[in-house]
Amino acid sequence: GYLAFKMNALVDKACIQALYRASQAGVKVDLQVRGICCLRPGVPGVSENVTVTSIVGRFLEHCRIFYFRNGGDEEILLGSADLMPRNLLRRVEDLFPVKDPRLRDVLRDDILGVHLRDNVQARRLLPDGTYERVRPQPGEPELDSQLWMIEQRGTWNCGE
């Protein structure tokens, strides 16, 4: 299994516990949480299959993308809410599925995937709650996801 989420905050206890259970069941979980994240990744026996990165750059991003591989029956949900009690319990928020396969591919590969591969602005959350800068591996090109988005300007969806 595989889950990848992009959001601004992860605070909700029930959601964090569900992500811990997924990790313990062997599901790989990639989270990009711009701001506060109460989940601790990489804790043996609890969250060793979870990675958390944060990108704070030129743009204040507000997208919330929730990707579920579902054994090949992929789902992508977009929404307005971060995973925090005030958003889930006390506000009117929206979450909707992306049905068009081409749009799902663009969201998965060219938006979520690019941000998860950022090795210029991204910082990785460590099990002790501190962050370290993500660096390119030897031979790996630098990828600044926000700069990539500017350079692409949505061209991935043009030409058809």
PDB file of N, CA, C and O in Angstrom, residues 116-150:
ATOM      1  N   LEU A 116       7.155  16.058  -3.551  1.00  0.00           N
ATOM      2  CA  LEU A 116       7.754  15.047  -2.678  1.00  0.00           C
ATOM      3  C   LEU A 116       9.218  14.767  -3.029  1.00  0.00           C
ATOM      4  O   LEU A 116       9.968  14.274  -2.195  1.00  0.00           O
ATOM      5  N   ARG A 117       9.623  15.091  -4.248  1.00  0.00           N
ATOM      6  CA  ARG A 117      11.021  14.883  -4.660  1.00  0.00           C
ATOM      7  C   ARG A 117      11.887  16.125  -4.480  1.00  0.00           C
ATOM      8  O   ARG A 117      13.083  16.098  -4.791  1.00  0.00           O
ATOM      9  N   ASP A 118      11.320  17.209  -3.990  1.00  0.00           N
ATOM     10  CA  ASP A 118      12.083  18.446  -3.799  1.00  0.00           C
ATOM     11  C   ASP A 118      13.299  18.157  -2.921  1.00  0.00           C
ATOM     12  O   ASP A 118      13.184  17.561  -1.853  1.00  0.00           O
ATOM     13  N   ASN A 119      14.466  18.578  -3.393  1.00  0.00           N
ATOM     14  CA  ASN A 119      15.683  18.393  -2.603  1.00  0.00           C
ATOM     15  C   ASN A 119      16.473  19.701  -2.486  1.00  0.00           C
ATOM     16  O   ASN A 119      17.674  19.699  -2.250  1.00  0.00           O
ATOM     17  N   VAL A 120      15.765  20.813  -2.662  1.00  0.00           N
ATOM     18  CA  VAL A 120      16.379  22.129  -2.526  1.00  0.00           C
ATOM     19  C   VAL A 120      15.781  22.872  -1.335  1.00  0.00           C
ATOM     20  O   VAL A 120      16.500  23.358  -0.465  1.00  0.00           O
ATOM     21  N   GLN A 121      14.462  22.968  -1.270  1.00  0.00           N
ATOM     22  CA  GLN A 121      13.809  23.698  -0.188  1.00  0.00           C
ATOM     23  C   GLN A 121      13.235  22.790   0.900  1.00  0.00           C
ATOM     24  O   GLN A 121      12.885  23.257   1.976  1.00  0.00           O
ATOM     25  N   ALA A 122      13.102  21.514   0.620  1.00  0.00           N
ATOM     26  CA  ALA A 122      12.450  20.598   1.557  1.00  0.00           C
ATOM     27  C   ALA A 122      13.298  20.349   2.798  1.00  0.00           C
ATOM     28  O   ALA A 122      14.529  20.312   2.737  1.00  0.00           O
ATOM     29  N   ARG A 123      12.588  20.168   3.884  1.00  0.00           N
ATOM     30  CA  ARG A 123      13.194  19.748   5.137  1.00  0.00           C
ATOM     31  C   ARG A 123      12.467  18.495   5.610  1.00  0.00           C
ATOM     32  O   ARG A 123      11.250  18.415   5.486  1.00  0.00           O
ATOM     33  N   ARG A 124      13.222  17.547   6.128  1.00  0.00           N
ATOM     34  CA  ARG A 124      12.676  16.267   6.571  1.00  0.00           C
ATOM     35  C   ARG A 124      12.514  16.299   8.083  1.00  0.00           C
ATOM     36  O   ARG A 124      13.445  16.647   8.820  1.00  0.00           O
ATOM     37  N   LEU A 125      11.322  15.902   8.549  1.00  0.00           N
ATOM     38  CA  LEU A 125      11.057  15.803   9.982  1.00  0.00           C
ATOM     39  C   LEU A 125      11.665  14.507  10.505  1.00  0.00           C
ATOM     40  O   LEU A 125      11.449  13.433   9.938  1.00  0.00           O
ATOM     41  N   LEU A 126      12.420  14.620  11.577  1.00  0.00           N
ATOM     42  CA  LEU A 126      13.077  13.474  12.197  1.00  0.00           C
ATOM     43  C   LEU A 126      12.247  12.967  13.375  1.00  0.00           C
ATOM     44  O   LEU A 126      11.378  13.687  13.893  1.00  0.00           O
ATOM     45  N   PRO A 127      12.508  11.743  13.838  1.00  0.00           N
ATOM     46  CA  PRO A 127      11.713  11.176  14.936  1.00  0.00           C
ATOM     47  C   PRO A 127      11.710  12.017  16.206  1.00  0.00           C
ATOM     48  O   PRO A 127      10.744  11.980  16.973  1.00  0.00           O
ATOM     49  N   ASP A 128      12.772  12.814  16.433  1.00  0.00           N
ATOM     50  CA  ASP A 128      12.835  13.618  17.659  1.00  0.00           C
ATOM     51  C   ASP A 128      12.138  14.975  17.524  1.00  0.00           C
ATOM     52  O   ASP A 128      12.161  15.785  18.443  1.00  0.00           O
ATOM     53  N   GLY A 129      11.508  15.225  16.358  1.00  0.00           N
ATOM     54  CA  GLY A 129      10.780  16.477  16.176  1.00  0.00           C
ATOM     55  C   GLY A 129      11.598  17.591  15.545  1.00  0.00           C
ATOM     56  O   GLY A 129      11.071  18.671  15.301  1.00  0.00           O
ATOM     57  N   THR A 130      12.869  17.353  15.275  1.00  0.00           N
ATOM     58  CA  THR A 130      13.685  18.350  14.596  1.00  0.00           C
ATOM     59  C   THR A 130      13.637  18.109  13.088  1.00  0.00           C
ATOM     60  O   THR A 130      13.197  17.051  12.630  1.00  0.00           O
ATOM     61  N   TYR A 131      14.077  19.098  12.351  1.00  0.00           N
ATOM     62  CA  TYR A 131      14.088  19.001  10.894  1.00  0.00           C
ATOM     63  C   TYR A 131      15.520  19.069  10.388  1.00  0.00           C
ATOM     64  O   TYR A 131      16.359  19.745  10.973  1.00  0.00           O
ATOM     65  N   GLU A 132      15.777  18.372   9.275  1.00  0.00           N
ATOM     66  CA  GLU A 132      17.046  18.485   8.579  1.00  0.00           C
ATOM     67  C   GLU A 132      16.761  18.813   7.116  1.00  0.00           C
ATOM     68  O   GLU A 132      15.746  18.381   6.563  1.00  0.00           O
ATOM     69  N   ARG A 133      17.645  19.563   6.518  1.00  0.00           N
ATOM     70  CA  ARG A 133      17.497  19.919   5.104  1.00  0.00           C
ATOM     71  C   ARG A 133      17.695  18.672   4.249  1.00  0.00           C
ATOM     72  O   ARG A 133      18.590  17.879   4.495  1.00  0.00           O
ATOM     73  N   VAL A 134      16.834  18.517   3.252  1.00  0.00           N
ATOM     74  CA  VAL A 134      16.981  17.432   2.284  1.00  0.00           C
ATOM     75  C   VAL A 134      18.005  17.883   1.252  1.00  0.00           C
ATOM     76  O   VAL A 134      17.936  19.003   0.747  1.00  0.00           O
ATOM     77  N   ARG A 135      18.947  17.034   0.957  1.00  0.00           N
ATOM     78  CA  ARG A 135      20.000  17.329  -0.026  1.00  0.00           C
ATOM     79  C   ARG A 135      19.915  16.312  -1.163  1.00  0.00           C
ATOM     80  O   ARG A 135      19.540  15.166  -0.939  1.00  0.00           O
ATOM     81  N   PRO A 136      20.310  16.722  -2.368  1.00  0.00           N
ATOM     82  CA  PRO A 136      20.350  15.750  -3.473  1.00  0.00           C
ATOM     83  C   PRO A 136      21.344  14.627  -3.167  1.00  0.00           C
ATOM     84  O   PRO A 136      22.385  14.866  -2.558  1.00  0.00           O
ATOM     85  N   GLN A 137      20.988  13.413  -3.579  1.00  0.00           N
ATOM     86  CA  GLN A 137      21.907  12.285  -3.462  1.00  0.00           C
ATOM     87  C   GLN A 137      23.015  12.463  -4.500  1.00  0.00           C
ATOM     88  O   GLN A 137      22.827  13.177  -5.485  1.00  0.00           O
ATOM     89  N   PRO A 138      24.147  11.818  -4.322  1.00  0.00           N
ATOM     90  CA  PRO A 138      25.222  11.934  -5.312  1.00  0.00           C
ATOM     91  C   PRO A 138      24.708  11.586  -6.721  1.00  0.00           C
ATOM     92  O   PRO A 138      24.067  10.558  -6.925  1.00  0.00           O
ATOM     93  N   GLY A 139      24.953  12.493  -7.661  1.00  0.00           N
ATOM     94  CA  GLY A 139      24.518  12.298  -9.039  1.00  0.00           C
ATOM     95  C   GLY A 139      23.079  12.694  -9.318  1.00  0.00           C
ATOM     96  O   GLY A 139      22.648  12.700 -10.472  1.00  0.00           O
ATOM     97  N   GLU A 140      22.334  13.007  -8.279  1.00  0.00           N
ATOM     98  CA  GLU A 140      20.929  13.407  -8.437  1.00  0.00           C
ATOM     99  C   GLU A 140      20.859  14.906  -8.710  1.00  0.00           C
ATOM    100  O   GLU A 140      21.488  15.688  -8.003  1.00  0.00           O
ATOM    101  N   PRO A 141      20.085  15.318  -9.726  1.00  0.00           N
ATOM    102  CA  PRO A 141      19.970  16.761  -9.981  1.00  0.00           C
ATOM    103  C   PRO A 141      19.155  17.449  -8.892  1.00  0.00           C
ATOM    104  O   PRO A 141      18.304  16.837  -8.246  1.00  0.00           O
ATOM    105  N   GLU A 142      19.422  18.730  -8.696  1.00  0.00           N
ATOM    106  CA  GLU A 142      18.625  19.518  -7.756  1.00  0.00           C
ATOM    107  C   GLU A 142      17.219  19.699  -8.300  1.00  0.00           C
ATOM    108  O   GLU A 142      17.032  19.863  -9.514  1.00  0.00           O
ATOM    109  N   LEU A 143      16.232  19.662  -7.405  1.00  0.00           N
ATOM    110  CA  LEU A 143      14.845  19.897  -7.790  1.00  0.00           C
ATOM    111  C   LEU A 143      14.200  20.824  -6.770  1.00  0.00           C
ATOM    112  O   LEU A 143      13.982  20.442  -5.624  1.00  0.00           O
ATOM    113  N   ASP A 144      13.937  22.046  -7.189  1.00  0.00           N
ATOM    114  CA  ASP A 144      13.203  23.030  -6.403  1.00  0.00           C
ATOM    115  C   ASP A 144      11.779  22.991  -6.946  1.00  0.00           C
ATOM    116  O   ASP A 144      11.506  23.469  -8.042  1.00  0.00           O
ATOM    117  N   SER A 145      10.870  22.389  -6.207  1.00  0.00           N
ATOM    118  CA  SER A 145       9.514  22.143  -6.710  1.00  0.00           C
ATOM    119  C   SER A 145       8.781  23.427  -7.081  1.00  0.00           C
ATOM    120  O   SER A 145       8.066  23.468  -8.089  1.00  0.00           O
ATOM    121  N   GLN A 146       8.949  24.490  -6.303  1.00  0.00           N
ATOM    122  CA  GLN A 146       8.249  25.729  -6.620  1.00  0.00           C
ATOM    123  C   GLN A 146       8.804  26.359  -7.892  1.00  0.00           C
ATOM    124  O   GLN A 146       8.046  26.853  -8.729  1.00  0.00           O
ATOM    125  N   LEU A 147      10.114  26.321  -8.073  1.00  0.00           N
ATOM    126  CA  LEU A 147      10.711  26.823  -9.304  1.00  0.00           C
ATOM    127  C   LEU A 147      10.267  25.973 -10.494  1.00  0.00           C
ATOM    128  O   LEU A 147       9.955  26.490 -11.565  1.00  0.00           O
ATOM    129  N   TRP A 148      10.205  24.657 -10.292  1.00  0.00           N
ATOM    130  CA  TRP A 148       9.744  23.752 -11.347  1.00  0.00           C
ATOM    131  C   TRP A 148       8.325  24.125 -11.776  1.00  0.00           C
ATOM    132  O   TRP A 148       8.007  24.159 -12.958  1.00  0.00           O
ATOM    133  N   MET A 149       7.466  24.411 -10.800  1.00  0.00           N
ATOM    134  CA  MET A 149       6.080  24.792 -11.111  1.00  0.00           C
ATOM    135  C   MET A 149       6.047  26.084 -11.921  1.00  0.00           C
ATOM    136  O   MET A 149       5.266  26.210 -12.874  1.00  0.00           O
ATOM    137  N   ILE A 150       6.878  27.051 -11.575  1.00  0.00           N
ATOM    138  CA  ILE A 150       6.931  28.304 -12.329  1.00  0.00           C
ATOM    139  C   ILE A 150       7.370  28.020 -13.759  1.00  0.00           C
ATOM    140  O   ILE A 150       6.771  28.515 -14.718  1.00  0.00           O
TER     141      ILE A 150
END
